Short mmCIF file of C-alpha atoms in Angstrom, two decimals:
data_model
loop_
_atom_site.label_atom_id
_atom_site.label_comp_id
_atom_site.label_asym_id
_atom_site.label_seq_id
_atom_site.Cartn_x
_atom_site.Cartn_y
_atom_site.Cartn_z
CA MET A 1 0.00 0.00 0.00
CA THR A 2 1.28 3.44 -0.87
CA ILE A 3 0.62 5.94 1.86
CA PRO A 4 1.05 9.73 1.83
CA THR A 5 4.21 10.51 3.74
CA ALA A 6 6.29 13.67 3.66
CA GLY A 7 9.41 13.03 1.57
CA ASN A 8 10.74 16.47 2.40
CA LYS A 9 9.85 17.30 5.99
CA THR A 10 10.87 20.94 5.68
CA LEU A 11 8.49 21.99 2.90
CA PRO A 12 6.04 23.39 3.40
CA ASP A 13 7.19 24.88 6.70
CA GLU A 14 4.93 25.49 9.69
CA ARG A 15 3.54 28.62 7.98
CA GLY A 16 2.68 26.66 4.86
CA ARG A 17 5.54 28.22 2.89
CA PHE A 18 7.66 26.73 0.13
CA GLY A 19 10.62 29.05 0.53
CA SER A 20 9.06 32.49 0.22
CA PHE A 21 5.96 31.17 -1.60
CA GLY A 22 2.66 29.80 -0.38
CA GLY A 23 1.16 30.85 2.94
CA ARG A 24 -2.38 31.72 3.85
CA PHE A 25 -3.78 35.05 2.58
CA VAL A 26 -7.53 34.76 3.20
CA PRO A 27 -10.38 36.56 4.98
CA GLU A 28 -10.51 35.97 8.72
CA THR A 29 -13.79 34.05 8.28
CA LEU A 30 -11.87 31.26 6.51
CA MET A 31 -8.96 30.97 8.93
CA ASN A 32 -10.72 28.61 11.33
CA ALA A 33 -11.84 26.36 8.47
CA LEU A 34 -8.28 26.17 7.13
CA ARG A 35 -6.86 25.42 10.56
CA GLU A 36 -9.52 22.73 11.03
CA LEU A 37 -8.63 21.24 7.65
CA GLU A 38 -4.90 21.33 8.42
CA ALA A 39 -5.46 19.47 11.68
CA ALA A 40 -7.84 16.95 10.09
CA PHE A 41 -5.39 16.20 7.30
CA ALA A 42 -2.52 15.78 9.76
CA GLU A 43 -4.58 13.27 11.73
CA ALA A 44 -5.85 11.46 8.64
CA ARG A 45 -2.31 10.96 7.32
CA GLN A 46 -1.53 9.04 10.50
CA ASP A 47 -4.78 7.04 10.53
CA PRO A 48 -4.38 3.54 8.99
CA GLN A 49 -8.16 3.26 8.52
CA PHE A 50 -8.34 6.48 6.49
CA LEU A 51 -5.32 5.49 4.37
CA ALA A 52 -6.69 2.01 3.78
CA GLU A 53 -10.07 3.40 2.66
CA TRP A 54 -8.41 5.89 0.29
CA GLN A 55 -6.13 3.20 -1.13
CA GLU A 56 -9.03 0.80 -1.61
CA LEU A 57 -10.97 3.44 -3.54
CA LEU A 58 -7.93 4.24 -5.67
CA THR A 59 -7.58 0.58 -6.56
CA LEU A 60 -11.14 -0.67 -6.84
CA TYR A 61 -12.97 2.54 -7.83
CA ALA A 62 -10.46 4.71 -9.70
CA GLY A 63 -8.57 1.81 -11.30
CA ARG A 64 -5.02 2.37 -10.07
CA PRO A 65 -2.23 1.68 -10.71
CA THR A 66 -2.34 3.27 -14.14
CA PRO A 67 0.04 1.77 -16.74
CA LEU A 68 3.44 3.11 -17.77
CA TYR A 69 3.22 2.57 -21.52
CA HIS A 70 6.15 2.45 -23.95
CA ALA A 71 5.01 4.51 -26.96
CA ARG A 72 7.15 2.69 -29.52
CA ARG A 73 5.61 4.14 -32.68
CA LEU A 74 5.74 7.68 -31.33
CA SER A 75 9.36 7.13 -30.30
CA ALA A 76 10.21 5.83 -33.78
CA ALA A 77 8.42 8.73 -35.46
CA LEU A 78 10.43 11.29 -33.51
CA GLY A 79 13.76 9.44 -33.42
CA GLY A 80 16.06 9.79 -30.44
CA ALA A 81 14.78 9.05 -26.94
CA GLN A 82 12.33 6.30 -26.02
CA ILE A 83 9.04 7.81 -24.86
CA TYR A 84 6.87 6.33 -22.12
CA LEU A 85 3.40 7.59 -21.15
CA LYS A 86 2.08 7.52 -17.59
CA ARG A 87 -1.56 6.79 -18.41
CA GLU A 88 -3.49 8.93 -15.93
CA ASP A 89 -6.09 9.24 -18.69
CA LEU A 90 -7.15 5.67 -17.88
CA ASN A 91 -8.36 6.59 -14.39
CA HIS A 92 -12.09 6.54 -13.70
CA THR A 93 -13.47 9.92 -14.87
CA GLY A 94 -10.57 10.23 -17.31
CA ALA A 95 -7.89 12.17 -15.49
CA HIS A 96 -5.56 12.34 -12.51
CA LYS A 97 -8.06 14.60 -10.74
CA ILE A 98 -9.84 11.63 -9.16
CA ASN A 99 -6.82 10.88 -6.89
CA ASN A 100 -7.18 14.18 -5.07
CA ALA A 101 -10.98 14.33 -5.20
CA LEU A 102 -11.24 10.96 -3.45
CA GLY A 103 -8.82 12.06 -0.73
CA GLN A 104 -10.51 15.38 -0.08
CA GLY A 105 -13.96 13.79 -0.30
CA LEU A 106 -13.03 11.37 2.47
CA LEU A 107 -11.75 14.32 4.52
CA ALA A 108 -15.09 16.07 4.02
CA LYS A 109 -16.89 13.04 5.44
CA ARG A 110 -14.37 12.86 8.29
CA LEU A 111 -15.17 16.47 9.17
CA GLY A 112 -18.90 15.80 9.08
CA LYS A 113 -19.59 18.11 6.14
CA LYS A 114 -22.79 17.54 4.16
CA ALA A 115 -21.91 19.54 1.06
CA ILE A 116 -18.91 20.06 -1.16
CA ILE A 117 -18.08 22.78 -3.65
CA ALA A 118 -15.43 22.76 -6.34
CA GLU A 119 -14.11 24.95 -9.12
CA THR A 120 -13.19 23.66 -12.55
CA GLY A 121 -11.70 24.84 -15.82
CA ALA A 122 -11.55 21.92 -18.23
CA GLY A 123 -14.26 20.16 -16.28
CA GLN A 124 -12.13 17.19 -15.25
CA HIS A 125 -11.92 18.25 -11.61
CA GLY A 126 -15.60 19.13 -11.63
CA VAL A 127 -16.50 15.69 -12.95
CA ALA A 128 -14.20 14.04 -10.40
CA SER A 129 -15.73 16.06 -7.54
CA ALA A 130 -19.29 15.36 -8.72
CA THR A 131 -18.42 11.68 -8.97
CA VAL A 132 -16.97 11.50 -5.46
CA ALA A 133 -19.89 13.50 -4.04
CA ALA A 134 -22.37 11.05 -5.55
CA MET A 135 -20.40 8.07 -4.31
CA LEU A 136 -20.13 9.47 -0.76
CA GLY A 137 -23.69 10.83 -0.58
CA LEU A 138 -22.78 14.55 -0.45
CA SER A 139 -24.42 17.43 -2.27
CA CYS A 140 -22.20 19.17 -4.82
CA LYS A 141 -21.97 22.58 -6.46
CA VAL A 142 -19.33 23.18 -9.15
CA PHE A 143 -18.31 26.71 -10.13
CA MET A 144 -17.24 27.05 -13.76
CA GLY A 145 -16.51 30.01 -15.99
CA GLU A 146 -19.18 30.77 -18.57
CA GLU A 147 -16.59 30.56 -21.34
CA ASP A 148 -15.38 27.17 -20.12
CA ILE A 149 -18.98 25.92 -19.93
CA LYS A 150 -19.18 26.57 -23.67
CA ARG A 151 -15.83 24.88 -24.35
CA GLN A 152 -16.59 21.86 -22.16
CA GLU A 153 -20.27 21.25 -22.80
CA LEU A 154 -19.90 17.47 -22.51
CA ASN A 155 -18.32 17.68 -19.06
CA VAL A 156 -21.08 20.03 -17.88
CA PHE A 157 -23.62 17.41 -18.92
CA ARG A 158 -21.62 14.74 -17.09
CA MET A 159 -21.60 16.82 -13.89
CA ASN A 160 -25.35 17.40 -14.11
CA LEU A 161 -25.91 13.69 -14.77
CA LEU A 162 -23.95 12.89 -11.60
CA GLY A 163 -26.25 15.15 -9.60
CA ALA A 164 -24.05 18.25 -9.30
CA GLU A 165 -25.23 21.81 -9.82
CA VAL A 166 -22.97 23.73 -12.20
CA ILE A 167 -22.89 27.44 -11.36
CA PRO A 168 -21.55 29.74 -14.10
CA ALA A 169 -19.01 32.44 -13.26
CA THR A 170 -19.89 35.43 -15.39
CA THR A 171 -17.23 37.93 -14.33
CA GLY A 172 -13.81 38.70 -15.83
CA THR A 173 -12.70 36.34 -18.57
CA ARG A 174 -15.33 33.82 -17.40
CA THR A 175 -12.68 31.11 -17.03
CA LEU A 176 -10.97 29.21 -14.20
CA LYS A 177 -9.72 32.25 -12.27
CA ASP A 178 -13.22 33.68 -12.10
CA ALA A 179 -14.74 30.32 -11.16
CA THR A 180 -12.23 30.11 -8.28
CA ASN A 181 -13.16 33.62 -7.16
CA GLU A 182 -16.84 32.66 -7.06
CA ALA A 183 -16.13 29.41 -5.20
CA ILE A 184 -14.15 31.26 -2.52
CA ARG A 185 -16.92 33.87 -2.15
CA TYR A 186 -19.49 31.10 -1.68
CA TRP A 187 -17.29 29.25 0.79
CA VAL A 188 -16.89 32.35 2.98
CA THR A 189 -20.63 32.38 3.67
CA HIS A 190 -21.18 28.60 3.87
CA VAL A 191 -18.01 27.46 5.60
CA GLU A 192 -19.76 25.78 8.53
CA ASP A 193 -21.33 22.95 6.53
CA THR A 194 -19.41 23.04 3.25
CA PHE A 195 -16.06 21.52 2.25
CA TYR A 196 -14.18 23.16 -0.62
CA ILE A 197 -12.37 20.58 -2.81
CA ILE A 198 -9.67 22.59 -4.59
CA GLY A 199 -8.59 20.79 -7.74
CA SER A 200 -5.03 21.93 -8.21
CA ALA A 201 -1.96 22.55 -6.06
CA VAL A 202 -3.02 26.16 -5.50
CA GLY A 203 -4.81 28.19 -2.85
CA PRO A 204 -4.03 28.84 0.82
CA HIS A 205 -2.20 26.38 3.05
CA PRO A 206 -2.83 23.45 3.49
CA TYR A 207 -4.28 23.00 -0.02
CA PRO A 208 -1.04 22.99 -2.11
CA TYR A 209 0.56 20.56 0.35
CA MET A 210 -2.54 18.38 0.61
CA VAL A 211 -3.08 18.16 -3.14
CA ARG A 212 0.58 17.21 -3.63
CA GLU A 213 0.27 14.45 -1.06
CA PHE A 214 -2.82 13.04 -2.75
CA GLN A 215 -1.26 13.31 -6.22
CA LYS A 216 2.28 12.09 -5.57
CA ILE A 217 1.05 8.55 -6.09
CA ILE A 218 1.56 9.33 -9.80
CA GLY A 219 5.31 9.72 -9.35
CA GLU A 220 5.60 6.91 -6.82
CA GLU A 221 3.98 4.45 -9.23
CA THR A 222 6.10 5.76 -12.11
CA LYS A 223 9.29 5.20 -10.13
CA GLN A 224 8.32 1.61 -9.28
CA GLN A 225 7.17 0.87 -12.83
CA ALA A 226 10.28 2.37 -14.45
CA LEU A 227 12.55 0.25 -12.27
CA ALA A 228 10.51 -2.87 -13.10
CA GLN A 229 10.09 -2.24 -16.83
CA ILE A 230 13.25 -0.34 -17.79
CA GLY A 231 15.58 -1.38 -15.00
CA ARG A 232 16.39 2.20 -14.01
CA LEU A 233 14.85 5.63 -13.57
CA PRO A 234 14.02 7.74 -16.63
CA ASP A 235 16.35 10.48 -17.86
CA GLU A 236 13.64 13.12 -18.12
CA ILE A 237 10.06 13.59 -16.95
CA ILE A 238 7.68 16.04 -18.59
CA ALA A 239 4.31 17.28 -17.33
CA CYS A 240 2.01 20.15 -18.25
CA VAL A 241 1.53 22.98 -15.74
CA GLY A 242 -1.53 25.12 -15.24
CA GLY A 243 -2.14 25.17 -11.50
CA GLY A 244 0.26 22.23 -11.53
CA SER A 245 -1.36 19.28 -9.71
CA ASN A 246 -0.40 16.51 -12.12
CA ALA A 247 3.10 17.96 -12.44
CA ILE A 248 3.77 18.23 -8.71
CA GLY A 249 2.35 14.75 -8.20
CA MET A 250 4.67 13.37 -10.85
CA PHE A 251 7.76 15.42 -9.88
CA TYR A 252 7.73 15.19 -6.10
CA PRO A 253 8.98 11.59 -5.68
CA PHE A 254 11.81 12.38 -8.11
CA LEU A 255 13.05 15.64 -6.57
CA ALA A 256 15.95 13.91 -4.81
CA GLU A 257 16.81 11.74 -7.83
CA ASP A 258 19.16 12.40 -10.75
CA VAL A 259 16.27 12.90 -13.17
CA LYS A 260 15.61 16.03 -15.22
CA LEU A 261 12.17 17.49 -14.57
CA ARG A 262 10.43 19.72 -17.06
CA GLY A 263 7.13 21.57 -16.57
CA VAL A 264 5.34 22.91 -19.64
CA GLU A 265 3.11 25.97 -19.59
CA ALA A 266 0.72 27.21 -22.25
CA ALA A 267 2.29 29.79 -24.58
CA GLY A 268 -1.07 30.27 -26.31
CA HIS A 269 -0.63 32.42 -29.39
CA GLY A 270 3.03 33.02 -28.42
CA LEU A 271 5.02 34.61 -25.60
CA HIS A 272 5.42 37.76 -27.71
CA THR A 273 1.63 38.28 -27.55
CA GLU A 274 -0.70 38.95 -24.61
CA LYS A 275 -2.61 35.71 -25.26
CA HIS A 276 -0.74 33.11 -23.21
CA ALA A 277 -0.79 31.48 -19.75
CA ALA A 278 2.98 31.29 -19.20
CA THR A 279 2.91 32.28 -15.54
CA LEU A 280 6.35 31.03 -14.54
CA SER A 281 7.98 32.19 -17.77
CA LEU A 282 6.61 35.75 -17.80
CA GLY A 283 4.90 36.31 -14.46
CA ARG A 284 6.21 37.69 -11.18
CA PRO A 285 5.43 37.06 -7.51
CA GLY A 286 2.11 38.23 -6.11
CA VAL A 287 -0.91 36.95 -4.17
CA LEU A 288 -3.67 35.03 -5.92
CA HIS A 289 -6.41 32.90 -4.39
CA GLY A 290 -4.88 32.90 -0.94
CA ALA A 291 -1.22 32.16 -1.74
CA LEU A 292 1.94 34.03 -2.70
CA THR A 293 3.12 32.67 -6.02
CA TYR A 294 4.01 33.62 -9.57
CA LEU A 295 1.16 35.20 -11.50
CA LEU A 296 0.51 37.23 -14.60
CA GLN A 297 -0.01 40.87 -13.61
CA ASP A 298 0.23 44.32 -15.09
CA GLU A 299 2.43 47.18 -13.95
CA TYR A 300 -0.13 48.09 -11.28
CA GLY A 301 -0.27 44.57 -9.86
CA GLN A 302 -3.66 43.76 -11.38
CA VAL A 303 -4.08 40.16 -12.50
CA GLN A 304 -3.81 39.84 -16.26
CA GLU A 305 -6.01 37.62 -18.36
CA ALA A 306 -4.56 34.25 -19.30
CA HIS A 307 -5.18 32.41 -22.55
CA SER A 308 -4.77 28.84 -23.67
CA ILE A 309 -6.46 26.55 -26.13
CA SER A 310 -6.75 24.28 -23.10
CA ALA A 311 -9.31 25.29 -20.47
CA GLY A 312 -7.29 23.46 -17.82
CA LEU A 313 -4.18 25.59 -18.41
CA ASP A 314 -6.02 28.89 -18.80
CA TYR A 315 -5.04 30.19 -15.34
CA PRO A 316 -2.94 33.29 -14.50
CA GLY A 317 -1.33 31.73 -11.40
CA VAL A 318 0.48 28.53 -10.47
CA GLY A 319 0.95 26.36 -7.40
CA PRO A 320 3.41 27.92 -4.94
CA GLU A 321 5.61 24.82 -4.81
CA HIS A 322 6.23 25.22 -8.55
CA ALA A 323 7.25 28.83 -7.92
CA TYR A 324 9.76 27.56 -5.37
CA LEU A 325 11.04 24.82 -7.69
CA LYS A 326 11.52 27.37 -10.46
CA GLU A 327 13.56 29.71 -8.26
CA SER A 328 15.57 26.83 -6.79
CA GLY A 329 16.40 25.67 -10.32
CA ARG A 330 15.39 22.06 -9.61
CA VAL A 331 12.69 22.05 -12.30
CA THR A 332 12.93 23.61 -15.76
CA TYR A 333 9.78 25.40 -16.89
CA THR A 334 9.15 26.06 -20.54
CA SER A 335 6.14 26.66 -22.79
CA VAL A 336 4.54 25.53 -26.05
CA THR A 337 1.97 27.28 -28.23
CA ASP A 338 -1.60 26.28 -29.01
CA ALA A 339 -0.53 25.23 -32.50
CA GLU A 340 2.36 23.11 -31.23
CA ALA A 341 0.02 21.36 -28.77
CA LEU A 342 -2.46 20.57 -31.54
CA ASP A 343 0.28 19.15 -33.77
CA ALA A 344 1.50 16.94 -30.92
CA LEU A 345 -2.04 15.80 -30.15
CA ARG A 346 -2.60 14.75 -33.75
CA LEU A 347 0.76 12.94 -33.82
CA LEU A 348 -0.12 10.84 -30.75
CA CYS A 349 -3.54 10.03 -32.21
CA ARG A 350 -2.02 8.73 -35.43
CA THR A 351 1.00 6.89 -34.01
CA GLU A 352 -0.46 5.34 -30.85
CA GLY A 353 -4.26 5.46 -31.18
CA ILE A 354 -4.55 7.64 -28.07
CA ILE A 355 -6.48 10.93 -27.97
CA PRO A 356 -4.95 12.98 -25.13
CA ALA A 357 -6.45 15.93 -23.33
CA LEU A 358 -5.35 19.31 -24.68
CA GLU A 359 -3.55 19.89 -21.37
CA SER A 360 -1.47 16.74 -21.81
CA ALA A 361 -0.77 17.65 -25.45
CA HIS A 362 1.40 20.51 -24.17
CA ALA A 363 3.70 18.03 -22.43
CA LEU A 364 3.75 15.92 -25.58
CA ALA A 365 4.72 18.94 -27.65
CA GLU A 366 7.74 19.53 -25.44
CA ALA A 367 8.82 15.92 -25.99
CA VAL A 368 8.47 16.44 -29.73
CA LYS A 369 11.01 19.26 -29.40
CA ILE A 370 13.63 17.53 -27.28
CA ALA A 371 13.40 13.79 -28.03
CA PRO A 372 15.07 13.85 -31.49
CA ALA A 373 18.28 15.33 -30.02
CA MET A 374 18.56 12.62 -27.35
CA ASP A 375 20.21 9.20 -27.66
CA SER A 376 18.10 6.15 -28.45
CA ASP A 377 18.87 4.56 -25.08
CA GLN A 378 17.60 7.58 -23.15
CA VAL A 379 14.08 7.61 -21.71
CA ILE A 380 11.46 10.35 -21.41
CA VAL A 381 8.32 9.81 -19.33
CA ILE A 382 5.35 12.06 -20.08
CA CYS A 383 2.47 12.41 -17.65
CA LEU A 384 -0.60 11.89 -19.82
CA SER A 385 -2.79 13.66 -17.30
CA GLY A 386 -6.16 13.22 -19.01
CA ARG A 387 -8.01 11.88 -22.02
CA GLY A 388 -9.28 13.97 -24.87
CA ASP A 389 -12.92 12.96 -25.07
CA LYS A 390 -13.90 16.23 -23.43
CA ASP A 391 -12.04 18.20 -26.10
CA VAL A 392 -13.33 16.46 -29.22
CA ALA A 393 -15.95 19.08 -30.12
CA ALA A 394 -13.41 21.89 -29.67
CA LEU A 395 -10.79 19.96 -31.63
CA GLN A 396 -13.19 19.63 -34.53
CA GLN A 397 -13.50 23.41 -34.61
CA TYR A 398 -9.76 24.01 -34.19
CA PHE A 399 -8.80 21.60 -36.97
CA THR A 400 -11.52 22.89 -39.28
CA LYS A 401 -11.23 26.64 -38.73
CA GLY A 402 -7.79 27.05 -37.17
CA VAL A 403 -6.88 28.05 -33.63
CA GLU A 404 -7.57 31.78 -33.91
CA GLN A 405 -10.91 31.47 -35.75
CA ALA A 406 -12.48 28.61 -33.76
#
């Protein structure tokens, strides 16, 4: 059984900081709820019954462990390194999001909450939260930007089918940032009976830490599978980064290993334009959604709009642990454009018969860039964080009309 233990006992520190990043910048009305959650999580991590229940659900309900698949035809098409895919897309509900939703859902029950709320961009976390709420007998409200509701119509239907109420966020860019704002506002006034399941490694302490602990099973499994299948650890690991939950889950167990780690942000229409979501590449430190981290902001400190073809990467901030890992130099963060992600998505479809999520296609696009220059005995592992069913309608528009016209 894999249990959530702290590999690095110093981070986050007692203030919830990763170096200078992280912390807890929230209204006073939420402080008690966050302290209660921090204490409940600390107790749950030491409770064999809680860990056994979570592990059983991961195995029998979510379908873990997910395979580590050698993409031989993709590797041959690119030349150079051998490419392996960590198939988080094969989880129940189609993405890595279920790992965290199950953990936080069990915490909600442990705290005696009757209702959960969640925010979602691409819809994968919303579907995972609605699924867990149904399974645990909790009511569920999911906040989602009006623009994302249009882009992810199928996932909205899935959430409704599972019994969740989808509440549109109609302010700002009507995307993930605005959905998160609305979820926090709602939580402030319903904190007594409502548990907020945050979907990425963002937000005030203890959320970034807690999400990492529930997602690091991705990297732990990958390490075990690489040793069993390849006989050693991979040379490089690549994961897409919006808020950064799949990436931190994949990276964390490898931080102390001699493995290159590469996070890929959305460059949108290009870093030379204003239509991108490259927070770590072009942002600077500031406070967003309760944590100090890198974010896109103007000269007056106002949060700038983010853009990506992928609703899940369309976020102007990033998890504070990623901000720390960038400044420490342990992880390299780069970016790929919408067009590069689409090309990589089509390549995987036609070489391996796998339709990835648009988020995951960004990680694939980075592999397309670097694999040909590597030796044939070197290994890249890509975290295939989700499947592309949710994106099919949008993809049809993108491939028919082009990225800018769709």
